mmCIF file of C-alpha atoms in Angstrom:
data_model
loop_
_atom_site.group_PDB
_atom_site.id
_atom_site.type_symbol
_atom_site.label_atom_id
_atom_site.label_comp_id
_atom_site.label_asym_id
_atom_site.label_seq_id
_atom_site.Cartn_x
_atom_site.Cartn_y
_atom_site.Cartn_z
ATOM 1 C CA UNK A 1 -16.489 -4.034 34.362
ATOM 2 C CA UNK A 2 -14.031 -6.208 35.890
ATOM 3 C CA UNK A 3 -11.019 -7.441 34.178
ATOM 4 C CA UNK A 4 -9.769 -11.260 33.667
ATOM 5 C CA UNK A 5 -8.651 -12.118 36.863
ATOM 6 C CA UNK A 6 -5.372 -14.521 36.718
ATOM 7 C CA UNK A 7 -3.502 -16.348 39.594
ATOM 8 C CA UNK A 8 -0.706 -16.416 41.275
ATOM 9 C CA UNK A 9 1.175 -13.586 39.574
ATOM 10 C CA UNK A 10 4.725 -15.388 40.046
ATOM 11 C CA UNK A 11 5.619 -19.101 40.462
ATOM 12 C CA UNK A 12 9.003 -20.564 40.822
ATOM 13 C CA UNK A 13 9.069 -24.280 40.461
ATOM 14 C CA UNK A 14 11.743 -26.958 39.759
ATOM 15 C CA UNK A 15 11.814 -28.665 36.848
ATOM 16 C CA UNK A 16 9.729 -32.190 36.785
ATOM 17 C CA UNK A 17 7.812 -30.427 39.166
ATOM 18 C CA UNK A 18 3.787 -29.599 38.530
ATOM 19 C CA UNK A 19 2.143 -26.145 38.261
ATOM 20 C CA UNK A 20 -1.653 -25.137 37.737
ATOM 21 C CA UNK A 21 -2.454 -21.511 36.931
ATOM 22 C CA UNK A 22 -6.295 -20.226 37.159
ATOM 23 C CA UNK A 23 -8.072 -17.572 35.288
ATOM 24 C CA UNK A 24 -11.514 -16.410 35.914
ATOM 25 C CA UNK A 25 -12.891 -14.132 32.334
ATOM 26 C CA UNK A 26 -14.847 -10.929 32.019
ATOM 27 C CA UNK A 27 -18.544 -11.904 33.003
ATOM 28 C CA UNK A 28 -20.302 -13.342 30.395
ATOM 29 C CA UNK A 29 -17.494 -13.695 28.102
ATOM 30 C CA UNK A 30 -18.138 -17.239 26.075
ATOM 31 C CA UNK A 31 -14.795 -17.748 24.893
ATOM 32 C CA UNK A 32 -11.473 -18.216 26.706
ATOM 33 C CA UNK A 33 -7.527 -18.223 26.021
ATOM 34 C CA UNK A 34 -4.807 -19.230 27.245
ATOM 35 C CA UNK A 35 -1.217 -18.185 25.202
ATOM 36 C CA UNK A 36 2.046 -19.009 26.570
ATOM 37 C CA UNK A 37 4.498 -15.809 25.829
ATOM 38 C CA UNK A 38 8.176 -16.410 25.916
ATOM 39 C CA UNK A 39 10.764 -13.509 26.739
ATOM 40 C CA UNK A 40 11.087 -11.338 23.712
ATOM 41 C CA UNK A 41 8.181 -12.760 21.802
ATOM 42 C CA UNK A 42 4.263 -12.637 20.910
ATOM 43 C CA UNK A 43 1.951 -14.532 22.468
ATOM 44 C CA UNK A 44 1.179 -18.090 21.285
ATOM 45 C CA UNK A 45 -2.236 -19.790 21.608
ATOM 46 C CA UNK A 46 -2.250 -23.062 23.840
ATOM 47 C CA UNK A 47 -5.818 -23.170 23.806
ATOM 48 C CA UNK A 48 -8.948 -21.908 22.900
ATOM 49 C CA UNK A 49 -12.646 -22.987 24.566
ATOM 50 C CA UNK A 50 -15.779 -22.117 23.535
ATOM 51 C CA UNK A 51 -18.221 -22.127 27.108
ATOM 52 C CA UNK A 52 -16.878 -25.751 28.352
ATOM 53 C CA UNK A 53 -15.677 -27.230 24.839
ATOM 54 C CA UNK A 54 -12.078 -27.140 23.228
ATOM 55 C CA UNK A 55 -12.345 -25.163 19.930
ATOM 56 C CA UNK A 56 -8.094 -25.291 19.273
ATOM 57 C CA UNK A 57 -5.518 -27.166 21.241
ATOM 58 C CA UNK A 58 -3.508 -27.772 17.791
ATOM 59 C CA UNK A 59 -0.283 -25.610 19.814
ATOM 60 C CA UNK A 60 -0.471 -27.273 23.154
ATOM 61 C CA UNK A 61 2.109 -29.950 24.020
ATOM 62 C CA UNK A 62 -0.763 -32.615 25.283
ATOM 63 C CA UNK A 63 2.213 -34.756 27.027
ATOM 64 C CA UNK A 64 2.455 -32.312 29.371
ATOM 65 C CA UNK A 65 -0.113 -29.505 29.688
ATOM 66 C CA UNK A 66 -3.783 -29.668 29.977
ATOM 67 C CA UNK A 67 -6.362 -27.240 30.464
ATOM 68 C CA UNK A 68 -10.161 -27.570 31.642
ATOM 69 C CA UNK A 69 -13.260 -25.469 31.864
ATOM 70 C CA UNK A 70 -15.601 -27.251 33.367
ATOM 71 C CA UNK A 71 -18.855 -25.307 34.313
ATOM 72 C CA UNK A 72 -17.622 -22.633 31.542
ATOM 73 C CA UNK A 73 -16.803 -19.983 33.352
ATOM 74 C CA UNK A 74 -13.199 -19.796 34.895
ATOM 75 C CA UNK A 75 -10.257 -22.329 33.670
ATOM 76 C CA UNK A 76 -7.228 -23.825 34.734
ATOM 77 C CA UNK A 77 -4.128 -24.546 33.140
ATOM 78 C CA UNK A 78 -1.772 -27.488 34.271
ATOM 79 C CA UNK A 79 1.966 -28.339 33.417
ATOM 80 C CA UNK A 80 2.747 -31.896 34.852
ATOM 81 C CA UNK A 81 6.349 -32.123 34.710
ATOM 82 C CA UNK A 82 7.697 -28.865 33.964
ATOM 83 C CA UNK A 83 10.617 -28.229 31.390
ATOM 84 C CA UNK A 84 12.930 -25.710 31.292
ATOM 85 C CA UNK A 85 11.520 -23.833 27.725
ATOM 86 C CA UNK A 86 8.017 -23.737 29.889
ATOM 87 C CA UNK A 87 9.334 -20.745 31.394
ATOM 88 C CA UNK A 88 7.075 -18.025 30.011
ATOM 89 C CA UNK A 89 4.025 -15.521 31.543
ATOM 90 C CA UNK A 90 0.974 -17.205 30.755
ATOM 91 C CA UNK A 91 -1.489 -15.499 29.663
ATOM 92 C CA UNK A 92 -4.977 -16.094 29.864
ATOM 93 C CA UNK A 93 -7.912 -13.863 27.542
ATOM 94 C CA UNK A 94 -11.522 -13.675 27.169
ATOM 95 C CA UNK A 95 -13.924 -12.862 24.739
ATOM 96 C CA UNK A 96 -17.440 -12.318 23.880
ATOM 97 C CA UNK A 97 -17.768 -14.989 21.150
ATOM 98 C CA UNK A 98 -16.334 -16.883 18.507
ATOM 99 C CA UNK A 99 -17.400 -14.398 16.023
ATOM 100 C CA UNK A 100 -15.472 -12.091 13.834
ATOM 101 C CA UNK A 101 -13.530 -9.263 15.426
ATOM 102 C CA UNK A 102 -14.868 -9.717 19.103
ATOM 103 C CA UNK A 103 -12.227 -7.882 21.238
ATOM 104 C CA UNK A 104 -10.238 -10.101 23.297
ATOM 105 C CA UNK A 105 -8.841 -8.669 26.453
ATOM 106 C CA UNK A 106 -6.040 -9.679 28.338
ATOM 107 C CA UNK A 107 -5.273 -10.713 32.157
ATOM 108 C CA UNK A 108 -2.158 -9.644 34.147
ATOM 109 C CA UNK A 109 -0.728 -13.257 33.447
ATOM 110 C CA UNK A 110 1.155 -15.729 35.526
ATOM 111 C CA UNK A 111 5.017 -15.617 35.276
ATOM 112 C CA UNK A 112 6.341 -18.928 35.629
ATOM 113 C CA UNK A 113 9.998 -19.883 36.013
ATOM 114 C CA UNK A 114 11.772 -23.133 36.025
ATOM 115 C CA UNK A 115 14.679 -23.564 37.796
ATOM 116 C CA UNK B 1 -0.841 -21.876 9.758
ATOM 117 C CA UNK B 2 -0.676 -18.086 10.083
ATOM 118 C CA UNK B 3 2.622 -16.473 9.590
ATOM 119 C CA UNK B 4 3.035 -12.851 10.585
ATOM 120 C CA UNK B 5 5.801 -11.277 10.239
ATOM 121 C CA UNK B 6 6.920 -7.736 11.895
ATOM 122 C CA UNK B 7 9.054 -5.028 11.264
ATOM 123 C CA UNK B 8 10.850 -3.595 13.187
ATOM 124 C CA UNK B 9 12.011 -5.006 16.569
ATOM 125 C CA UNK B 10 13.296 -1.734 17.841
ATOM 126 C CA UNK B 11 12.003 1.715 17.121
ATOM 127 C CA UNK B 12 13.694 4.700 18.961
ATOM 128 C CA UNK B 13 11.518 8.477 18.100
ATOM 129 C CA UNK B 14 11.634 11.548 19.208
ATOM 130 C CA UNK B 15 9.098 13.145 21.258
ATOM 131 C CA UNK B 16 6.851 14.752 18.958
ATOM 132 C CA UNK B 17 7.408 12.688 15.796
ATOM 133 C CA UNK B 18 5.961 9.657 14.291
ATOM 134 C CA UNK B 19 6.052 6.246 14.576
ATOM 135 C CA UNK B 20 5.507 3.413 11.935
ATOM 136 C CA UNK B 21 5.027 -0.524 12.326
ATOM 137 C CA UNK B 22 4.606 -2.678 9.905
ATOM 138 C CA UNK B 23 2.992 -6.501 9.760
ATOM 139 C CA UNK B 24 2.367 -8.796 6.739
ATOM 140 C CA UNK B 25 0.413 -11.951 7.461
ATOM 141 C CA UNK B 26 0.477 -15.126 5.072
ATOM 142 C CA UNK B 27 -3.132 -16.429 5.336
ATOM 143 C CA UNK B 28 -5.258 -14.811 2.788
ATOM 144 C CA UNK B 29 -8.248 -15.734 4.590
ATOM 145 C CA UNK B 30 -7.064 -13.557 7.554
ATOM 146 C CA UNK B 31 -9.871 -10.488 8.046
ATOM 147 C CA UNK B 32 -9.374 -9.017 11.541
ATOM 148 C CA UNK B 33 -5.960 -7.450 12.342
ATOM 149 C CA UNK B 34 -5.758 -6.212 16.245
ATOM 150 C CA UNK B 35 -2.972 -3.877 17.598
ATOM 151 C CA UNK B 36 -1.993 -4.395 21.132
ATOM 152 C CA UNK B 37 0.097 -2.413 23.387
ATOM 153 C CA UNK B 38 2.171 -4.061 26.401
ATOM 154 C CA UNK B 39 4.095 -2.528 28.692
ATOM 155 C CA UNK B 40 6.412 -3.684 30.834
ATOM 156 C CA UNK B 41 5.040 -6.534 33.029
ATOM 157 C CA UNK B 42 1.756 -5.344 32.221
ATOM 158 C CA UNK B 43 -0.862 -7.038 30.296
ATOM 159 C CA UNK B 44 -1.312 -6.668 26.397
ATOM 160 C CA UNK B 45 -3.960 -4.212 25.956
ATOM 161 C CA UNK B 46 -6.280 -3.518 22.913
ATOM 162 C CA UNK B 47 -5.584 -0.048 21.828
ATOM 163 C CA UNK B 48 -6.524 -0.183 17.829
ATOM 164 C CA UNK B 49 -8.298 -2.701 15.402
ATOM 165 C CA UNK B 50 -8.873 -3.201 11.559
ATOM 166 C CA UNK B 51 -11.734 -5.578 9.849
ATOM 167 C CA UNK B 52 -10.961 -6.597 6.064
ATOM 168 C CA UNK B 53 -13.942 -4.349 4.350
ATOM 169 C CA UNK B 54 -11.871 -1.167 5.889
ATOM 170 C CA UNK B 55 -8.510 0.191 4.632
ATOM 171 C CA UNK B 56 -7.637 2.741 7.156
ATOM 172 C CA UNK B 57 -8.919 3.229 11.090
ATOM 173 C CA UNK B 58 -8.373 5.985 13.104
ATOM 174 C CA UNK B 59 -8.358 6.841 16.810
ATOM 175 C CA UNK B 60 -7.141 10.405 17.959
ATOM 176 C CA UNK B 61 -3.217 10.135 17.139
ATOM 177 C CA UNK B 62 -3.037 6.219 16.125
ATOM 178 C CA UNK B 63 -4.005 4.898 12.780
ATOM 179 C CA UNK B 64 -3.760 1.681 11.403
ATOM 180 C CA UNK B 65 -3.733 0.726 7.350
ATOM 181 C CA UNK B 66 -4.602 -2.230 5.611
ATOM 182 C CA UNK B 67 -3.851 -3.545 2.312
ATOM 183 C CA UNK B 68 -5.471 -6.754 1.700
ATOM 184 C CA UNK B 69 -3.784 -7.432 -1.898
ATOM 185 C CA UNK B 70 -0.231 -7.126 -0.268
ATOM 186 C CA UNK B 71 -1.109 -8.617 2.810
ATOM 187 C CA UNK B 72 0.175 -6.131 5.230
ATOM 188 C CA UNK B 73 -1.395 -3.502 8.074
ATOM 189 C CA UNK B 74 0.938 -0.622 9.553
ATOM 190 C CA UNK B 75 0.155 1.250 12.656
ATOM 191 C CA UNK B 76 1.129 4.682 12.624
ATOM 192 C CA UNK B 77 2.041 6.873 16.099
ATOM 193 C CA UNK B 78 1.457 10.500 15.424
ATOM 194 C CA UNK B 79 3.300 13.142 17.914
ATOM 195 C CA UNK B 80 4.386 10.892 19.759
ATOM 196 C CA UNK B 81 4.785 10.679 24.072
ATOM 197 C CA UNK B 82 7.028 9.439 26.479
ATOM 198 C CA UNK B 83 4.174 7.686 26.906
ATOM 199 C CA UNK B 84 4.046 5.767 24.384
ATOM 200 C CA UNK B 85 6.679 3.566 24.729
ATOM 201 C CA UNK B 86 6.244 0.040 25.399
ATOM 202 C CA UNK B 87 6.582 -3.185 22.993
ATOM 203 C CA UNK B 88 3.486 -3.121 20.306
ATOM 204 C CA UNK B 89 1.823 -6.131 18.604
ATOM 205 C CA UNK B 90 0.396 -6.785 15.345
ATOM 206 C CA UNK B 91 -2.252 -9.829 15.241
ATOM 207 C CA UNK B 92 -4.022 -11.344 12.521
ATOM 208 C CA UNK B 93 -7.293 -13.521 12.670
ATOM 209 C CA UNK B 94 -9.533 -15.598 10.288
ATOM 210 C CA UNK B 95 -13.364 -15.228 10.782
ATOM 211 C CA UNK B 96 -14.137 -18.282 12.242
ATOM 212 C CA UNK B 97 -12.605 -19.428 15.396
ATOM 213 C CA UNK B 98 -11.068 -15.521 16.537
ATOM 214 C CA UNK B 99 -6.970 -17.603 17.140
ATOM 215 C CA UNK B 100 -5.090 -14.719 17.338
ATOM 216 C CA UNK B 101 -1.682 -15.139 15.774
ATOM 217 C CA UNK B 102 0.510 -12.198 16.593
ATOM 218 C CA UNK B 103 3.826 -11.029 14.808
ATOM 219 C CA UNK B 104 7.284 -10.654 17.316
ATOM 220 C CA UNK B 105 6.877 -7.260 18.761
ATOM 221 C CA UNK B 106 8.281 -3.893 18.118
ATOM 222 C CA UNK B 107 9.976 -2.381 21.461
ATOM 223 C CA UNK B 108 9.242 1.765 20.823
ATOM 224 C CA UNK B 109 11.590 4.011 22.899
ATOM 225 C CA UNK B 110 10.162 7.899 22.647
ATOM 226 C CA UNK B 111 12.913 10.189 24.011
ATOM 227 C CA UNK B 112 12.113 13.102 25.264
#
């Protein structure tokens, strides 16, 4: 079974500047993640959807990041303008479901840096 | 929110012997307690997992405990290997919704 596929792997980008990242889940997962994880620290959850709809965005800074899922399948994640504490890998994860104690698995993550 | 909380940040071992992590969580309603391994610029990866109606999990030389009236879950390394070392995470989870909220990391170092 193939993994959750995330891209690009490394992005340097000025500050102010925007940045998208894309993730494509395990097929047939339902649910998708994306957690922002600073240096030295566990991941955080930006967002959680559930097929196309937004189950938890509580933790993501709406001023300046949004995320989409459209058809349900694979997502994107936008930062429009970029700060300086946005550097982080972000990490995008999929599930099965919603449901208690379904696995979530990881992608490779996109390192971002702001210069 | 979820708080969790774990100890410690650094963990140097010897080949061979064992290896302990601990996590306490805040939420009561919390029920699902992952353990994730990440190496290096590698991606977290799933290697253990605890559901509230257990108390203890094992998998060949990991084990995880839980203790629902403290609120805290320990992994446990058993003769331990150089390859082993990487940074671990403890998680915690309510039923509904699966939000993962995981603890600060413990960075284990297994000399050989």
């Amino acid at each position: 079974e193939a993994g959750v596929a995330q891209s690009p792997r490394y992005k340097i980008i000025e500050k102010r500047q925007s940045v998208a990242f894309w993730c494509n889940p395990i097929s047939g997962h339902a649910t998708l993640y994306w957690y922002q994880q600073i240096l030295g620290q566990g991941p955080k959850l930006l967002i959680q959807f559930q097929n196309n709809g937004v189950v938890d965005d509580s933790q993501l800074p709406k001023d300046r990041f949004s995320a989409e899922r459209l058809k349900g399948v694979d997502s994107t994640l936008k930062i429009q303008p970029a700060k300086l504490e946005d550097s982080a890998v972000y990490l995008c994860a999929s599930s099965k479901g919603q449901n208690l104690g379904q696995p979530q698995h990881f992608g490779d993550g996109t390192r971002l840096s702001i210069l | 929110g979820e708080n969790v909380e774990q100890h410690p940040s650094t963990l140097s071992v010897q080949e061979g012997d064992s290896a302990v992590i601990k996590c306490t969580y805040s939420d009561s309603a919390s029920n699902y307690f992952p353990w994730y391994k990440q190496e290096l610029g590698k991606r977290p990866q799933l290697i253990i997992d605890i559901r509230s109606n257990v108390g203890e999990k094992k998998d060949q030389r990991i084990a995880v405990t839980l203790n629902k009236t403290a609120k805290h879950f320990s992994l446990h390394i058993t003769e331990t290997q150089p390859e082993d070392s990487a940074v671990y995470f403890c998680a915690a989870s309510r039923a509904a919704g699966n939000k993962l909220t995981f603890g600060g990391g413990t960075r284990v170092l297994v000399k050989p």
